[in-house]
Amino acid sequence: MKCAVCRGPAVIDLRRHNANFCADHFLKFCRDQVVRAIDEHDMIEPGERVLVAVSGGKDSLALWDILLELGYDAEGMTIGLGIGDYSTASTEAAVAFAARRGRRLGRIDLRGDYDYDIPTAAAVTRRVPCSSCGLSKRHLIDRAALDGGYDVVATGHNLDDEAAVLFGNVLHWHTEYLGRQRPVLAERIGRAGSGSERRVFPRKVKPLIRLAERETAAYCVLRGIDYIVEECPMAEGNRHLRYKEALNAVEAASPGAKQAFYFGFLDNAASRFAPDADGADGELRACGRCGSPTTGDLCAFCRLVDRAAGHDPVPVELVRPRRGGAKHRRARS
Amino acid sequence: MKCAVCRGPAVIDLRRHNANFCADHFLKFCRDQVVRAIDEHDMIEPGERVLVAVSGGKDSLALWDILLELGYDAEGMTIGLGIGDYSTASTEAAVAFAARRGRRLGRIDLRGDYDYDIPTAAAVTRRVPCSSCGLSKRHLIDRAALDGGYDVVATGHNLDDEAAVLFGNVLHWHTEYLGRQRPVLAERIGRAGSGSERRVFPRKVKPLIRLAERETAAYCVLRGIDYIVEECPMAEGNRHLRYKEALNAVEAASPGAKQAFYFGFLDNAASRFAPDADGADGELRACGRCGSPTTGDLCAFCRLVDRAAGHDPVPVELVRPRRGGAKHRRARS
């Protein structure tokens, strides 16, 4: 197995590119794919300040590392989700990377700062943990980007993630989500209630869309980046992972199928659903508590805090989702 | 396990309907689903003459049986494909059913009538067997319907088939096919060259879209209909079957997923792709040999016959598709 570039010994084969690479040229391949994604979708301008949403997993650490290697002014932000040992180890990986690279890592701890955690929020709301987790992360990272004056938020969604989300959106023909599933969400300017115009949502970009998760993992290994290998214990058996499995089966038989699926969507179908996303936006007001844009009186995050804060922590084991179930297993009191 | 209707002992559970049925109420359920499909999509008017495309498998025999039970004037048509024992047994099942119900079954034999068969066509054209098979069947059945004065052609595509085709079309974002994937293809009137206006394509309908293949199989068993159980040996490992497997995995975890996928498409997405299908049609001429509508000088069927006829039959075993490959294994000469 020889490197497609230098003919030296290869360390990885990329079936969908029908190519093998040595370590150096694989790392270059990864950086090139990120450069191409950023360029093709106008994700980040030179000189802009980037806030990387860091979980401590392979994707977000690879993303942060690549952006730094490419010379971007990228700082990190991580959120302690309170999902037992998994969250502890995730935060440690993020902190270690930031220290090694000498970069600022903003930190929020849900339990310390807002008096709840994801297992407790899942138990209290009786919804899948991923629901309150996604909501919390989106809100807090958007907020940190706006407050910190960052031009853009970068997240580590990779090709497998985007293809699996797309598969889920297509399986249910969630036309609004299909209209919104783009590599870049533009920033939004608005009043969101009284006051002068201001940024109410930061631009959000996904520079890893051209890399598969096997590739971001290999990138971290080759770069000596310690990341948390375990999947989130609360995501086990969830739909997103099932969609990944189904697409993996297709990809195994037809290498490149995922890439064709996702980029074919962007090129040939996404615009047909854009009106559904635009139509769903409506006029935004300011959340009565935190000032974030919302369609109601209180934003979804403040409502979640209202419900979930102040409860005793619910152990992770009691809130694990059932295999195949959309709802979490009811926590015993 | 009790029947959802009469509380008698049930013989089948339908997870996606969250219901069990006894034999009688299951048969009624199947008929009702066909009635609903026909009504909702204006497939067949009372009194119209229906030509059923009969393979001898569970779907086409269940379809023919249900249409007869519902009182439709339905005759059959079957094509001997020359795929070894599989084709022999398929034709036998079709003939036996027609005899038992005392209905006319039109028959064409590719080798006898056109001097080729599907394995030979696949070997000669070097394409997957399903390609020349689909082309041959579509052409000959359309032709038989027009020549025989049938108002409509009914095919046995079930929910699993349609969902798998949709999955394939979506994976590749074949927007033209997406625009055409409807339960009813309207008849087309045209000149197709010189002469007066005439029907150039018959209306084609899929009355089984509300039934899964497990259900059409159970229908045949309960009705005592002998059908060919084997899958076509030449389809083994093809994409369509892989897409079915991927969707089966999703369905197993989320009963009803396939139905939501297919009918959600019809309701919320199909019309967005319709312009792509319309645009692809172009002006039709008459095939110089058979008079069928075509965009070229000779229709695709006559071109296939030109290439495939007159060769010694190629044994099925030499043309089996590779698992995972889009092309057939090259026949040894």
XYZ file of C-alpha atoms in Angstrom:
666
model
C 0.000 0.000 0.000
C 1.706 3.158 -1.217
C 0.997 6.835 -0.717
C -0.809 8.280 -3.728
C 1.395 11.377 -3.545
C 4.945 10.294 -2.658
C 4.748 6.490 -3.164
C 6.142 6.017 0.362
C 4.503 3.493 2.726
C 0.862 4.424 3.268
C -0.795 4.425 6.694
C -4.426 4.845 5.621
C -6.607 3.916 2.668
C -9.502 6.147 1.672
C -11.766 3.957 -0.411
C -14.095 6.732 -1.460
C -11.137 8.637 -2.901
C -9.588 5.425 -4.185
C -6.306 6.572 -2.632
C -3.846 5.690 0.128
C -1.685 8.189 1.987
C 1.411 8.284 4.166
C 1.072 10.173 7.456
C 2.341 13.506 6.149
C 0.246 13.478 3.013
C -2.811 12.312 4.912
C -2.475 15.282 7.273
C -2.090 17.514 4.253
C -5.153 15.876 2.684
C -7.177 16.730 5.794
C -6.033 20.336 5.810
C -6.720 20.624 2.075
C -10.247 19.317 2.521
C -10.881 21.930 5.212
C -9.423 24.691 3.031
C -11.671 23.566 0.198
C -14.786 23.480 2.384
C -14.031 26.935 3.786
C -13.395 28.374 0.319
C -16.297 26.750 -1.494
C -18.834 27.834 1.083
C -17.304 31.174 2.139
C -17.107 30.025 5.728
C -14.347 32.182 7.223
C -12.578 35.283 5.956
C -8.891 35.795 6.718
C -8.444 37.662 9.986
C -11.818 36.788 11.432
C -12.013 35.595 15.033
C -13.275 32.022 15.233
C -14.875 30.340 18.233
C -14.562 26.537 17.993
C -17.209 24.524 19.815
C -15.052 21.911 21.533
C -16.436 18.706 23.012
C -13.109 16.973 23.525
C -13.901 14.378 20.856
C -11.921 13.698 17.683
C -13.887 16.040 15.446
C -13.749 19.228 17.464
C -10.100 18.774 18.424
C -9.101 17.969 14.844
C -11.032 21.022 13.707
C -9.370 23.318 16.214
C -5.953 21.906 15.368
C -6.444 22.263 11.620
C -7.744 25.820 11.920
C -4.682 26.726 13.985
C -2.383 25.018 11.485
C -4.049 27.010 8.727
C -3.303 30.185 10.649
C -6.802 31.090 11.796
C -7.326 33.028 15.006
C -9.294 30.225 16.662
C -10.187 29.953 20.328
C -12.209 27.219 21.986
C -15.298 26.914 24.100
C -16.434 23.823 25.973
C -19.458 23.014 28.067
C -19.503 20.645 31.039
C -22.657 18.646 30.417
C -22.619 16.630 33.633
C -22.851 13.282 31.895
C -20.797 11.427 34.514
C -17.281 10.232 33.696
C -17.872 10.896 30.016
C -18.159 14.636 30.565
C -15.229 14.729 32.981
C -12.950 13.017 30.495
C -14.221 15.153 27.618
C -13.463 18.368 29.419
C -10.029 17.072 30.402
C -9.204 16.337 26.756
C -10.320 19.806 25.712
C -8.362 21.497 28.518
C -5.221 19.470 27.758
C -5.344 20.378 24.077
C -5.841 24.078 24.822
C -2.921 24.054 27.258
C -0.659 22.273 24.809
C -1.457 24.746 22.064
C -1.487 27.703 24.472
C -4.921 28.834 23.357
C -7.825 30.202 25.296
C -10.627 27.758 26.100
C -13.822 29.288 27.410
C -15.628 27.015 29.867
C -19.174 26.749 31.117
C -20.363 24.080 33.516
C -24.087 23.411 33.382
C -24.312 22.247 36.985
C -21.997 24.905 38.373
C -23.334 27.793 36.321
C -26.997 26.883 35.794
C -27.709 24.246 38.467
C -28.730 21.438 36.120
C -27.086 18.795 33.968
C -28.143 16.837 30.904
C -29.250 13.601 32.612
C -31.414 15.605 35.002
C -32.817 17.740 32.191
C -33.692 14.573 30.262
C -35.401 13.036 33.261
C -37.347 16.181 34.117
C -38.429 16.994 30.562
C -39.040 13.312 29.740
C -37.413 13.820 26.371
C -34.361 12.225 24.802
C -31.173 13.619 26.349
C -29.929 14.814 22.938
C -32.797 17.289 22.879
C -31.824 19.322 25.963
C -28.144 18.777 25.196
C -28.371 20.267 21.707
C -30.513 23.137 22.915
C -28.108 23.970 25.761
C -25.011 23.825 23.565
C -26.503 25.909 20.769
C -27.705 28.597 23.125
C -24.550 28.879 25.197
C -22.160 28.809 22.261
C -24.154 31.361 20.280
C -24.211 33.535 23.356
C -20.500 33.175 24.034
C -19.710 34.058 20.422
C -21.836 37.198 20.505
C -20.616 38.309 23.934
C -16.998 37.530 23.078
C -17.075 39.379 19.781
C -16.232 36.338 17.671
C -17.047 36.635 13.981
C -17.979 33.016 13.503
C -18.681 29.768 15.379
C -17.066 26.622 13.925
C -18.438 23.185 14.821
C -16.914 19.760 14.188
C -19.768 18.193 12.230
C -18.160 15.789 9.784
C -19.409 14.138 6.602
C -20.873 11.170 8.491
C -22.758 13.509 10.816
C -24.172 15.602 8.021
C -25.112 12.572 5.924
C -26.850 10.963 8.904
C -28.752 14.155 9.722
C -29.711 14.454 6.078
C -30.889 10.841 6.044
C -33.056 11.516 9.087
C -34.462 14.688 7.556
C -35.199 12.884 4.312
C -36.719 9.827 6.013
C -39.248 12.139 7.641
C -39.232 14.772 4.912
C -38.700 17.474 7.506
C -38.785 20.107 4.807
C -37.984 22.969 7.162
C -34.844 21.230 8.406
C -33.917 20.280 4.847
C -34.139 23.933 3.928
C -31.791 24.822 6.735
C -29.216 22.036 6.409
C -26.355 24.022 4.915
C -22.611 24.135 5.651
C -23.001 27.775 6.674
C -25.761 29.419 8.679
C -25.525 33.126 8.046
C -25.438 35.521 10.971
C -28.691 37.304 11.636
C -29.070 40.945 12.462
C -32.205 42.104 14.167
C -33.732 44.061 16.977
C -35.100 41.052 18.864
C -37.369 43.296 20.838
C -36.515 46.896 21.613
C -33.188 48.588 21.075
C -31.034 49.125 18.062
C -30.080 46.529 15.499
C -27.491 44.000 16.597
C -26.243 40.519 15.778
C -28.791 38.129 17.253
C -27.246 34.937 15.846
C -23.579 34.481 14.922
C -22.533 32.906 11.647
C -22.031 29.155 12.124
C -19.870 27.002 9.881
C -18.942 23.327 9.495
C -15.431 23.133 8.025
C -15.188 19.313 8.401
C -17.977 18.399 5.982
C -15.470 16.959 3.525
C -13.913 14.592 6.099
C -15.353 11.298 7.336
C -15.206 10.503 11.035
C -12.689 7.748 10.407
C -10.487 10.456 8.945
C -10.780 12.914 11.821
C -9.953 10.058 14.196
C -6.886 9.134 12.145
C -5.902 12.802 12.020
C -5.904 13.020 15.828
C -3.965 9.792 16.208
C -1.313 10.903 13.737
C -1.071 14.328 15.349
C -0.785 12.827 18.845
C -3.974 14.527 20.011
C -5.644 12.769 22.947
C -9.384 12.790 22.502
C -12.254 11.103 24.241
C -12.867 7.920 22.272
C -16.126 6.803 23.871
C -19.439 7.771 22.322
C -21.710 9.707 24.643
C -23.405 7.044 26.825
C -26.700 8.880 26.524
C -26.693 8.780 22.736
C -26.453 4.991 22.653
C -28.998 3.503 20.305
C -30.386 6.861 19.270
C -31.716 7.555 15.821
C -28.701 9.474 14.652
C -26.471 6.452 15.329
C -28.951 4.129 13.613
C -28.951 6.348 10.538
C -25.162 6.277 10.573
C -25.221 2.487 10.682
C -27.642 2.288 7.772
C -25.494 4.638 5.692
C -22.338 2.797 6.701
C -23.816 -0.366 5.199
C -24.468 1.475 1.948
C -21.016 3.091 2.000
C -19.294 -0.252 2.581
C -20.778 -1.591 -0.647
C -20.463 1.676 -2.589
C -17.558 3.805 -1.353
C -18.370 7.457 -1.909
C -22.116 6.971 -1.468
C -22.270 9.219 1.592
C -20.336 12.003 -0.052
C -22.517 11.796 -3.168
C -25.619 11.832 -0.977
C -24.642 14.912 1.016
C -23.018 17.003 -1.701
C -25.632 15.950 -4.244
C -28.198 17.324 -1.830
C -26.388 20.634 -1.516
C -25.991 20.934 -5.290
C -29.315 19.625 -6.566
C -31.949 19.635 -3.870
C -31.302 21.951 -0.912
C -32.528 25.101 -2.622
C -35.900 23.465 -3.297
C -36.512 23.332 0.439
C -35.114 26.746 1.346
C -38.530 28.469 1.271
C -39.775 26.130 4.023
C -36.959 27.232 6.323
C -37.405 30.918 5.585
C -41.108 30.689 6.192
C -40.575 29.166 9.620
C -38.562 32.031 11.007
C -41.092 34.707 11.906
C -40.481 37.866 13.901
C -38.141 37.508 16.868
C -38.470 39.150 20.242
C -36.006 39.361 23.121
C -36.216 36.718 25.850
C -37.609 38.366 28.968
C -34.801 36.948 31.049
C -31.620 36.682 28.996
C -32.387 38.871 25.980
C -31.768 36.115 23.445
C -33.922 36.133 20.340
C -37.050 34.019 20.679
C -40.534 33.763 19.275
C -42.074 33.527 22.775
C -41.740 35.409 26.056
C -38.896 33.284 27.391
C -36.350 31.580 25.122
C -36.219 27.779 25.021
C -33.013 27.723 27.056
C -34.430 29.802 29.901
C -37.529 27.619 29.900
C -35.322 24.529 30.130
C -33.402 26.038 33.045
C -36.688 26.851 34.762
C -37.737 23.224 34.552
C -34.430 21.451 35.142
C -32.560 23.613 37.654
C -32.581 22.874 41.362
C -33.245 19.141 41.094
C -30.866 16.600 42.584
C -28.624 15.169 39.870
C -30.109 12.087 38.195
C -27.457 9.408 37.550
C -26.657 8.771 33.901
C -27.539 5.080 34.179
C -31.164 5.873 34.927
C -31.694 7.967 31.827
C -30.111 5.843 29.138
C -32.249 5.775 26.049
C -33.796 2.472 25.115
C -32.502 0.856 21.994
C -35.051 1.731 19.374
C -37.083 3.996 21.600
C -37.540 7.670 20.938
C -38.214 8.413 24.592
C -35.748 7.970 27.439
C -36.248 5.283 30.026
C -38.137 6.774 32.895
C -35.902 7.567 35.836
C -36.909 5.852 39.029
C -37.437 8.355 41.801
C -52.226 -12.153 20.168
C -55.734 -11.146 19.181
C -57.241 -9.762 16.015
C -57.686 -5.992 16.276
C -61.111 -6.312 14.632
C -62.823 -9.444 15.977
C -60.593 -10.343 18.966
C -60.229 -13.865 17.560
C -56.793 -15.511 17.392
C -54.472 -13.423 15.220
C -52.172 -14.905 12.587
C -50.071 -11.838 11.810
C -48.814 -8.740 13.601
C -48.315 -5.516 11.711
C -45.987 -3.445 13.844
C -46.238 -0.308 11.779
C -50.012 -0.344 12.215
C -49.642 -1.496 15.820
C -52.276 -4.155 15.062
C -52.707 -7.913 14.770
C -55.214 -9.630 12.502
C -56.898 -12.991 12.080
C -56.728 -14.481 8.571
C -60.062 -13.086 7.391
C -59.471 -9.595 8.681
C -55.919 -9.583 7.376
C -57.187 -10.407 3.884
C -59.750 -7.662 4.276
C -56.997 -5.310 5.452
C -55.023 -6.041 2.269
C -58.023 -5.427 0.031
C -58.842 -2.236 1.912
C -55.317 -0.933 1.455
C -55.563 -1.563 -2.283
C -58.946 0.148 -2.451
C -57.510 3.116 -0.617
C -54.461 3.347 -2.892
C -56.634 3.139 -6.002
C -59.048 5.774 -4.681
C -56.497 8.215 -3.328
C -54.462 8.245 -6.500
C -57.251 7.785 -9.061
C -55.596 4.668 -10.398
C -58.437 2.734 -11.999
C -61.993 3.740 -12.868
C -64.806 1.187 -12.551
C -65.237 -0.767 -15.770
C -61.743 -0.140 -17.094
C -59.789 -3.031 -18.531
C -56.655 -3.738 -16.490
C -53.543 -5.569 -17.643
C -51.595 -6.960 -14.666
C -47.857 -7.422 -15.178
C -47.373 -10.894 -13.686
C -43.966 -12.285 -12.717
C -45.244 -15.249 -10.721
C -43.955 -13.769 -7.466
C -45.995 -12.903 -4.397
C -46.626 -9.293 -5.323
C -47.987 -9.675 -8.818
C -50.136 -12.696 -7.938
C -51.506 -10.995 -4.822
C -52.259 -7.929 -6.929
C -54.066 -9.889 -9.610
C -56.029 -11.823 -6.983
C -57.047 -8.698 -5.069
C -58.097 -6.854 -8.227
C -60.268 -9.831 -9.197
C -61.728 -9.997 -5.691
C -62.543 -6.311 -5.929
C -64.389 -6.979 -9.182
C -61.980 -5.416 -11.646
C -61.738 -6.725 -15.188
C -58.098 -7.773 -14.824
C -56.138 -9.979 -17.187
C -52.487 -10.979 -16.864
C -49.357 -10.774 -18.943
C -46.096 -12.572 -18.238
C -42.708 -12.583 -19.907
C -40.359 -15.563 -20.047
C -37.016 -13.962 -19.221
C -34.843 -17.016 -19.760
C -33.220 -16.826 -16.335
C -32.822 -20.600 -15.967
C -34.982 -22.528 -13.490
C -36.079 -19.281 -11.874
C -37.906 -18.162 -15.004
C -39.385 -21.607 -15.649
C -40.823 -21.771 -12.141
C -42.047 -18.173 -12.303
C -43.970 -18.771 -15.498
C -45.444 -21.985 -14.080
C -46.750 -20.111 -11.046
C -48.313 -17.445 -13.253
C -49.902 -20.017 -15.569
C -51.253 -22.061 -12.656
C -52.862 -18.996 -11.069
C -54.443 -17.905 -14.341
C -55.829 -21.388 -14.919
C -57.221 -21.617 -11.409
C -58.970 -18.261 -11.743
C -59.952 -18.923 -15.341
C -58.422 -15.675 -16.566
C -56.482 -14.879 -19.668
C -52.706 -14.684 -19.298
C -50.824 -13.183 -22.236
C -47.378 -14.701 -22.692
C -44.192 -13.600 -24.398
C -40.989 -15.585 -24.330
C -37.862 -13.520 -24.938
C -35.882 -16.419 -26.408
C -38.748 -17.828 -28.446
C -40.128 -14.508 -29.672
C -37.025 -12.294 -29.850
C -34.092 -14.738 -29.837
C -32.407 -13.459 -26.670
C -32.700 -13.840 -22.933
C -31.725 -11.702 -19.958
C -28.448 -13.453 -19.033
C -27.295 -13.167 -22.645
C -28.390 -9.543 -22.873
C -26.480 -8.764 -19.677
C -23.350 -10.478 -20.981
C -23.535 -8.804 -24.380
C -24.303 -5.309 -23.108
C -21.934 -5.673 -20.128
C -24.485 -4.016 -17.905
C -26.283 -5.253 -14.810
C -28.982 -7.770 -15.768
C -31.678 -5.631 -14.125
C -31.055 -3.005 -16.778
C -32.009 -5.060 -19.852
C -34.667 -6.890 -17.828
C -36.467 -3.706 -16.806
C -36.199 -2.265 -20.294
C -37.593 -5.452 -21.886
C -40.473 -5.753 -19.464
C -41.488 -2.106 -19.696
C -41.455 -2.116 -23.469
C -43.312 -5.379 -23.951
C -45.958 -4.715 -21.346
C -46.629 -1.168 -22.563
C -46.911 -2.566 -26.070
C -49.233 -5.394 -25.043
C -51.472 -2.948 -23.211
C -51.733 -0.603 -26.188
C -52.233 -3.409 -28.714
C -54.720 -5.209 -26.474
C -56.802 -2.111 -25.785
C -56.260 -2.202 -22.042
C -56.982 1.042 -20.230
C -54.295 0.634 -17.622
C -51.265 -1.474 -16.672
C -51.038 -2.510 -13.003
C -47.711 -3.588 -11.519
C -46.994 -5.252 -8.185
C -44.546 -2.714 -6.741
C -45.083 -2.768 -2.990
C -44.171 -0.329 -0.242
C -40.728 -1.892 0.265
C -39.997 -1.604 -3.457
C -41.059 1.993 -3.684
C -39.225 2.985 -0.504
C -36.032 1.289 -1.735
C -36.277 2.974 -5.143
C -36.885 6.282 -3.410
C -33.879 5.707 -1.159
C -31.712 5.052 -4.204
C -33.040 8.116 -5.979
C -32.436 10.251 -2.911
C -28.964 8.832 -2.245
C -27.949 9.989 -5.719
C -30.376 12.892 -5.917
C -31.579 11.671 -9.300
C -33.915 14.605 -9.552
C -35.473 13.460 -12.818
C -36.369 10.075 -11.340
C -37.611 11.744 -8.167
C -39.898 13.855 -10.303
C -41.287 10.754 -11.925
C -41.660 8.467 -8.916
C -45.417 8.564 -8.522
C -48.023 5.852 -7.858
C -49.584 6.658 -11.230
C -47.890 7.436 -14.510
C -50.471 9.094 -16.726
C -51.031 7.798 -20.224
C -49.484 9.881 -22.950
C -51.107 10.830 -26.189
C -48.942 11.871 -29.089
C -48.091 11.437 -32.713
C -44.718 9.787 -32.159
C -43.741 10.551 -35.717
C -46.268 10.805 -38.487
C -49.913 9.803 -38.354
C -52.781 10.875 -36.165
C -52.747 11.223 -32.421
C -52.805 7.994 -30.454
C -51.923 6.606 -27.047
C -48.159 6.181 -27.047
C -47.828 5.143 -23.383
C -50.565 3.479 -21.343
C -51.412 4.659 -17.844
C -49.430 2.654 -15.279
C -50.449 2.208 -11.668
C -49.070 0.614 -8.493
C -52.010 -0.477 -6.341
C -49.817 -2.271 -3.745
C -47.958 0.799 -2.474
C -49.723 0.581 0.877
C -48.676 -3.052 1.478
C -45.257 -4.276 2.628
C -43.735 -7.323 0.974
C -44.161 -9.357 4.135
C -47.866 -8.628 3.794
C -48.202 -9.635 0.149
C -46.375 -12.876 1.011
C -48.750 -13.537 3.900
C -51.683 -12.715 1.641
C -50.630 -15.368 -0.859
C -50.044 -17.965 1.842
C -53.439 -17.343 3.413
C -55.143 -17.402 0.022
C -53.393 -20.642 -0.967
C -51.669 -18.995 -3.929
C -48.461 -20.750 -5.001
C -45.836 -18.202 -5.917
C -42.159 -18.360 -6.690
C -40.445 -17.717 -3.369
C -36.868 -17.333 -4.596
C -35.469 -13.914 -5.375
C -34.209 -13.561 -8.916
C -30.692 -15.084 -8.903
C -29.421 -12.257 -11.073
C -30.558 -9.565 -8.644
C -28.506 -11.008 -5.789
C -26.475 -8.332 -4.071
C -27.752 -5.562 -6.302
C -28.248 -2.027 -5.088
C -31.994 -2.293 -4.798
C -31.637 -5.178 -2.334
C -28.962 -3.303 -0.385
C -31.235 -0.302 -0.081
C -33.992 -2.592 1.147
C -31.666 -3.992 3.800
C -30.672 -0.525 4.971
C -34.301 0.547 5.231
C -35.238 -2.718 6.941
C -32.738 -1.892 9.681
C -34.368 1.500 10.153
C -37.861 -0.003 10.043
C -36.985 -2.648 12.647
C -36.085 0.093 15.130
C -38.870 2.482 14.065
C -41.908 0.626 12.706
C -43.639 2.823 10.166
C -40.431 4.546 9.041
C -40.708 3.233 5.483
C -44.293 4.257 5.111
C -43.535 7.728 6.482
C -40.565 8.006 4.120
C -42.503 7.102 0.988
C -45.790 8.837 1.674
C -44.025 11.850 3.179
C -42.185 12.122 -0.115
C -45.403 12.004 -2.112
C -47.051 14.587 0.120
C -44.218 17.016 0.796
C -41.427 16.653 -1.709
C -42.348 14.952 -5.001
C -43.848 18.051 -6.592
C -40.590 19.953 -6.062
C -38.881 17.561 -8.476
C -41.659 17.313 -11.052
C -40.178 20.000 -13.328
C -37.003 17.922 -13.719
C -39.025 14.982 -15.041
C -41.110 17.104 -17.395
C -38.040 18.780 -18.770
C -36.459 15.437 -19.617
C -39.211 14.280 -21.913
C -38.615 16.083 -25.178
C -40.337 15.426 -28.476
C -40.966 11.783 -29.317
C -40.654 10.125 -32.705
C -41.711 6.663 -33.853
C -39.141 3.861 -33.697
C -38.118 3.020 -37.252
C -38.708 -0.649 -36.632
C -41.541 -1.132 -34.137
C -43.208 2.294 -34.107
C -42.823 2.751 -30.354
C -42.199 6.288 -29.143
C -38.522 7.124 -28.814
C -36.216 10.098 -28.881
C -33.848 8.399 -31.363
C -34.215 6.517 -34.627
C -34.626 3.110 -33.006
C -36.210 2.612 -29.592
C -34.063 1.261 -26.744
C -35.782 -2.124 -26.947
C -35.085 -2.600 -30.657
C -31.482 -1.538 -30.045
C -31.231 -4.125 -27.294
C -32.647 -6.820 -29.575
C -30.154 -5.815 -32.256
C -27.282 -6.356 -29.853
C -28.503 -9.373 -27.904
C -30.392 -11.507 -30.418
C -28.773 -14.418 -32.185
C -26.155 -15.184 -29.534
C -25.930 -18.567 -27.879
C -27.572 -18.448 -24.461
C -25.176 -17.480 -21.661
C -25.729 -19.555 -18.501
C -27.114 -17.622 -15.528
C -24.173 -18.632 -13.319
C -21.733 -16.737 -15.504
C -23.560 -13.426 -15.271
C -24.289 -13.199 -11.583
C -23.640 -9.717 -10.297
C -20.814 -9.293 -7.833
C -21.808 -8.429 -4.320
C -21.288 -4.695 -4.126
C -20.449 -4.251 -7.772
C -22.478 -2.219 -10.181
C -21.272 -4.200 -13.163
C -21.895 -7.888 -13.773
C -19.100 -10.402 -13.580
C -17.650 -10.810 -17.016
C -18.816 -13.957 -18.708
C -16.015 -16.285 -19.662
C -16.162 -17.077 -23.355
